[in-house]
């Protein structure tokens, strides 16, 4: 009988998965097992510490349900989600960068015509977001499906705030023939990610705050292109350098306060003045 020791345990576990049929699964598991064992050995993890981690994971499962996935929140707060986004963006360097989806996306929001209004009876500073969807090869992409969602003046998203109408500050929109889109909305504001579960415990234990800088979430889908999930950030926000979820990229950050030109004031005269402009183009990577 061969004794398992600190020196041969990792290889024994990796050998035990030799029968894994799926080669990609086998490769990933091999790396994860090796790194997990290395981390335990390097940090000299005690049994009590291991038990603490198991309880933490148990609490993460306990608080999760169909509406709330605390595992994804932990992935966001530890930068894993953003790392995966960066890996995806590295494969499409000419395309708009990706950023976290977050827990507040709701599918099938109402369709809005280009130029439509999301403000309705929301308080807040009025802005018009506008730009173009185009390919990394330069041509406009008409008929792309854009989905927008953001928080309201109280910092909350409609799906977690009973005081808001369903689908408040959410819409889907088709880009126009020239790939353009535009909508009037309110300027999103900074807010704190949910901190009443293990995600919050992690942030408190590590001396971090839970704030995210103001941002507009966007998802873009067009036939023949890779889907894009991203966010557009307001550089004027005080938390722009310290997003709790590491989602900010300089290519995704602009000041949400450009003054409208006289032409734009006329074009958007149906929006009560004053309003500011937020310009952002979405560049998609062709498939294949
Ligand atoms: C959000 O931007 O909505 C979000 C992203 C990650 C965690 C929590 C919230
Ligand atoms: Fe958000």
Short mmCIF file of N, CA and C in Angstrom, two decimals, residues 82-148:
data_model
loop_
_atom_site.label_atom_id
_atom_site.label_comp_id
_atom_site.label_asym_id
_atom_site.label_seq_id
_atom_site.Cartn_x
_atom_site.Cartn_y
_atom_site.Cartn_z
N UNK A 82 -14.65 39.65 -13.81
CA UNK A 82 -13.98 40.63 -14.68
C UNK A 82 -12.77 40.03 -15.37
N UNK A 83 -12.10 39.11 -14.70
CA UNK A 83 -10.98 38.42 -15.33
C UNK A 83 -11.47 37.61 -16.55
N UNK A 84 -12.59 36.93 -16.38
CA UNK A 84 -13.15 36.15 -17.49
C UNK A 84 -13.57 37.10 -18.63
N UNK A 85 -14.14 38.26 -18.26
CA UNK A 85 -14.51 39.25 -19.29
C UNK A 85 -13.25 39.72 -20.03
N UNK A 86 -12.18 39.97 -19.29
CA UNK A 86 -10.93 40.44 -19.93
C UNK A 86 -10.38 39.37 -20.86
N UNK A 87 -10.49 38.09 -20.45
CA UNK A 87 -10.03 37.01 -21.32
C UNK A 87 -10.85 36.99 -22.61
N UNK A 88 -12.17 37.17 -22.48
CA UNK A 88 -13.04 37.21 -23.66
C UNK A 88 -12.68 38.38 -24.55
N UNK A 89 -12.46 39.55 -23.94
CA UNK A 89 -12.13 40.74 -24.72
C UNK A 89 -10.77 40.61 -25.40
N UNK A 90 -9.85 39.86 -24.77
CA UNK A 90 -8.52 39.69 -25.38
C UNK A 90 -8.63 38.94 -26.71
N UNK A 91 -9.68 38.12 -26.86
CA UNK A 91 -9.89 37.40 -28.12
C UNK A 91 -10.53 38.27 -29.18
N UNK A 92 -11.01 39.45 -28.79
CA UNK A 92 -11.68 40.36 -29.73
C UNK A 92 -11.20 41.77 -29.42
N UNK A 93 -9.90 42.04 -29.65
CA UNK A 93 -9.34 43.31 -29.17
C UNK A 93 -9.90 44.55 -29.84
N UNK A 94 -10.51 44.40 -31.02
CA UNK A 94 -11.07 45.58 -31.69
C UNK A 94 -12.50 45.85 -31.26
N UNK A 95 -13.11 44.89 -30.58
CA UNK A 95 -14.52 45.04 -30.19
C UNK A 95 -14.64 45.81 -28.88
N UNK A 96 -15.85 46.30 -28.59
CA UNK A 96 -16.08 46.94 -27.29
C UNK A 96 -15.77 45.94 -26.19
N UNK A 97 -15.19 46.44 -25.11
CA UNK A 97 -14.84 45.55 -24.00
C UNK A 97 -16.09 45.08 -23.27
N UNK A 98 -15.97 43.91 -22.68
CA UNK A 98 -17.07 43.35 -21.90
C UNK A 98 -16.99 43.83 -20.47
N UNK A 99 -18.13 43.80 -19.79
CA UNK A 99 -18.12 44.09 -18.35
C UNK A 99 -19.29 43.36 -17.70
N UNK A 100 -19.27 43.31 -16.37
CA UNK A 100 -20.16 42.41 -15.63
C UNK A 100 -21.64 42.58 -15.96
N UNK A 101 -22.32 41.46 -16.05
CA UNK A 101 -23.77 41.45 -16.28
C UNK A 101 -24.51 41.89 -15.02
N UNK A 102 -24.06 41.42 -13.86
CA UNK A 102 -24.73 41.77 -12.61
C UNK A 102 -26.05 41.03 -12.45
N UNK A 103 -26.67 41.15 -11.27
CA UNK A 103 -27.86 40.37 -10.95
C UNK A 103 -29.18 41.04 -11.34
N UNK A 104 -29.12 42.22 -11.96
CA UNK A 104 -30.36 42.97 -12.14
C UNK A 104 -30.88 42.97 -13.57
N UNK A 105 -30.29 42.12 -14.41
CA UNK A 105 -30.79 41.99 -15.79
C UNK A 105 -32.12 41.23 -15.78
N UNK A 106 -33.07 41.71 -16.58
CA UNK A 106 -34.35 41.02 -16.74
C UNK A 106 -34.58 40.89 -18.25
N UNK A 107 -34.82 39.66 -18.75
CA UNK A 107 -35.02 39.52 -20.19
C UNK A 107 -36.37 40.09 -20.63
N UNK A 108 -36.50 40.31 -21.93
CA UNK A 108 -37.77 40.70 -22.54
C UNK A 108 -38.36 42.00 -22.03
N UNK A 109 -37.51 42.98 -21.78
CA UNK A 109 -38.02 44.32 -21.43
C UNK A 109 -38.80 44.87 -22.63
N UNK A 110 -39.68 45.85 -22.42
CA UNK A 110 -40.47 46.38 -23.54
C UNK A 110 -39.59 46.98 -24.64
N UNK A 111 -40.06 46.84 -25.89
CA UNK A 111 -39.33 47.44 -27.01
C UNK A 111 -39.57 48.94 -27.03
N UNK A 112 -38.52 49.69 -27.34
CA UNK A 112 -38.61 51.14 -27.46
C UNK A 112 -38.09 51.50 -28.85
N UNK A 113 -38.74 52.44 -29.51
CA UNK A 113 -38.25 52.91 -30.81
C UNK A 113 -36.97 53.72 -30.60
N UNK A 114 -36.04 53.73 -31.59
CA UNK A 114 -34.90 54.63 -31.46
C UNK A 114 -35.38 56.05 -31.17
N UNK A 115 -34.74 56.72 -30.24
CA UNK A 115 -35.17 58.07 -29.83
C UNK A 115 -36.21 58.04 -28.74
N UNK A 116 -36.61 56.85 -28.29
CA UNK A 116 -37.69 56.74 -27.30
C UNK A 116 -37.28 57.20 -25.91
N UNK A 117 -38.27 57.21 -25.02
CA UNK A 117 -38.08 57.81 -23.70
C UNK A 117 -38.21 56.78 -22.59
N UNK A 118 -37.21 56.78 -21.69
CA UNK A 118 -37.29 55.92 -20.50
C UNK A 118 -37.55 56.73 -19.24
N UNK A 119 -37.55 58.07 -19.36
CA UNK A 119 -37.62 58.90 -18.15
C UNK A 119 -38.97 58.77 -17.47
N UNK A 120 -40.04 58.90 -18.24
CA UNK A 120 -41.41 58.85 -17.69
C UNK A 120 -41.48 59.69 -16.41
N UNK A 121 -41.87 59.08 -15.27
CA UNK A 121 -42.00 59.93 -14.07
C UNK A 121 -40.80 59.78 -13.13
N UNK A 122 -39.67 59.33 -13.68
CA UNK A 122 -38.48 59.19 -12.82
C UNK A 122 -37.86 60.55 -12.50
N UNK A 123 -37.44 60.71 -11.23
CA UNK A 123 -36.63 61.88 -10.87
C UNK A 123 -35.21 61.62 -11.34
N UNK A 124 -34.44 62.68 -11.49
CA UNK A 124 -33.03 62.52 -11.85
C UNK A 124 -32.64 63.48 -12.95
N UNK A 125 -31.33 63.54 -13.21
CA UNK A 125 -30.83 64.43 -14.27
C UNK A 125 -31.08 63.77 -15.61
N UNK A 126 -31.67 64.51 -16.52
CA UNK A 126 -32.00 63.91 -17.82
C UNK A 126 -30.74 63.81 -18.71
N UNK A 127 -30.59 62.67 -19.35
CA UNK A 127 -29.50 62.49 -20.32
C UNK A 127 -30.06 61.78 -21.55
N UNK A 128 -29.38 62.00 -22.65
CA UNK A 128 -29.72 61.26 -23.88
C UNK A 128 -28.49 60.42 -24.23
N UNK A 129 -28.71 59.11 -24.24
CA UNK A 129 -27.62 58.20 -24.62
C UNK A 129 -27.78 57.93 -26.11
N UNK A 130 -26.68 58.01 -26.84
CA UNK A 130 -26.79 57.79 -28.28
C UNK A 130 -25.47 57.32 -28.86
N UNK A 131 -25.57 56.65 -29.99
CA UNK A 131 -24.36 56.14 -30.63
C UNK A 131 -24.73 55.19 -31.74
N UNK A 132 -23.77 54.34 -32.08
CA UNK A 132 -23.95 53.46 -33.22
C UNK A 132 -23.48 52.05 -32.86
N UNK A 133 -24.14 51.07 -33.43
CA UNK A 133 -23.63 49.69 -33.35
C UNK A 133 -22.92 49.42 -34.67
N UNK A 134 -21.68 48.99 -34.59
CA UNK A 134 -20.95 48.69 -35.83
C UNK A 134 -20.02 47.51 -35.62
N UNK A 135 -19.52 47.02 -36.73
CA UNK A 135 -18.63 45.86 -36.73
C UNK A 135 -17.20 46.31 -36.50
N UNK A 136 -16.35 45.39 -36.03
CA UNK A 136 -14.92 45.70 -35.92
C UNK A 136 -14.35 46.05 -37.30
N UNK A 137 -15.05 45.62 -38.35
CA UNK A 137 -14.57 45.94 -39.70
C UNK A 137 -15.11 47.29 -40.19
N UNK A 138 -15.87 47.97 -39.35
CA UNK A 138 -16.23 49.36 -39.64
C UNK A 138 -17.66 49.60 -40.07
N UNK A 139 -18.32 48.56 -40.64
CA UNK A 139 -19.66 48.86 -41.17
C UNK A 139 -20.73 48.89 -40.08
N UNK A 140 -21.73 49.75 -40.32
CA UNK A 140 -22.86 49.88 -39.40
C UNK A 140 -23.61 48.56 -39.33
N UNK A 141 -24.19 48.26 -38.16
CA UNK A 141 -25.00 47.05 -38.01
C UNK A 141 -26.45 47.47 -37.72
N UNK A 142 -27.30 47.45 -38.75
CA UNK A 142 -28.71 47.75 -38.51
C UNK A 142 -29.40 46.53 -37.90
N UNK A 143 -30.48 46.75 -37.19
CA UNK A 143 -31.27 45.63 -36.66
C UNK A 143 -30.60 44.89 -35.52
N UNK A 144 -29.59 45.47 -34.90
CA UNK A 144 -29.00 44.84 -33.69
C UNK A 144 -29.98 45.06 -32.53
N UNK A 145 -30.09 44.07 -31.67
CA UNK A 145 -30.98 44.21 -30.52
C UNK A 145 -30.15 44.71 -29.33
N UNK A 146 -30.46 45.93 -28.89
CA UNK A 146 -29.79 46.50 -27.71
C UNK A 146 -30.72 46.36 -26.52
N UNK A 147 -30.18 45.98 -25.39
CA UNK A 147 -30.98 45.95 -24.15
C UNK A 147 -30.30 46.88 -23.16
N UNK A 148 -31.07 47.77 -22.56
CA UNK A 148 -30.54 48.73 -21.60
C UNK A 148 -31.23 48.54 -20.26
#
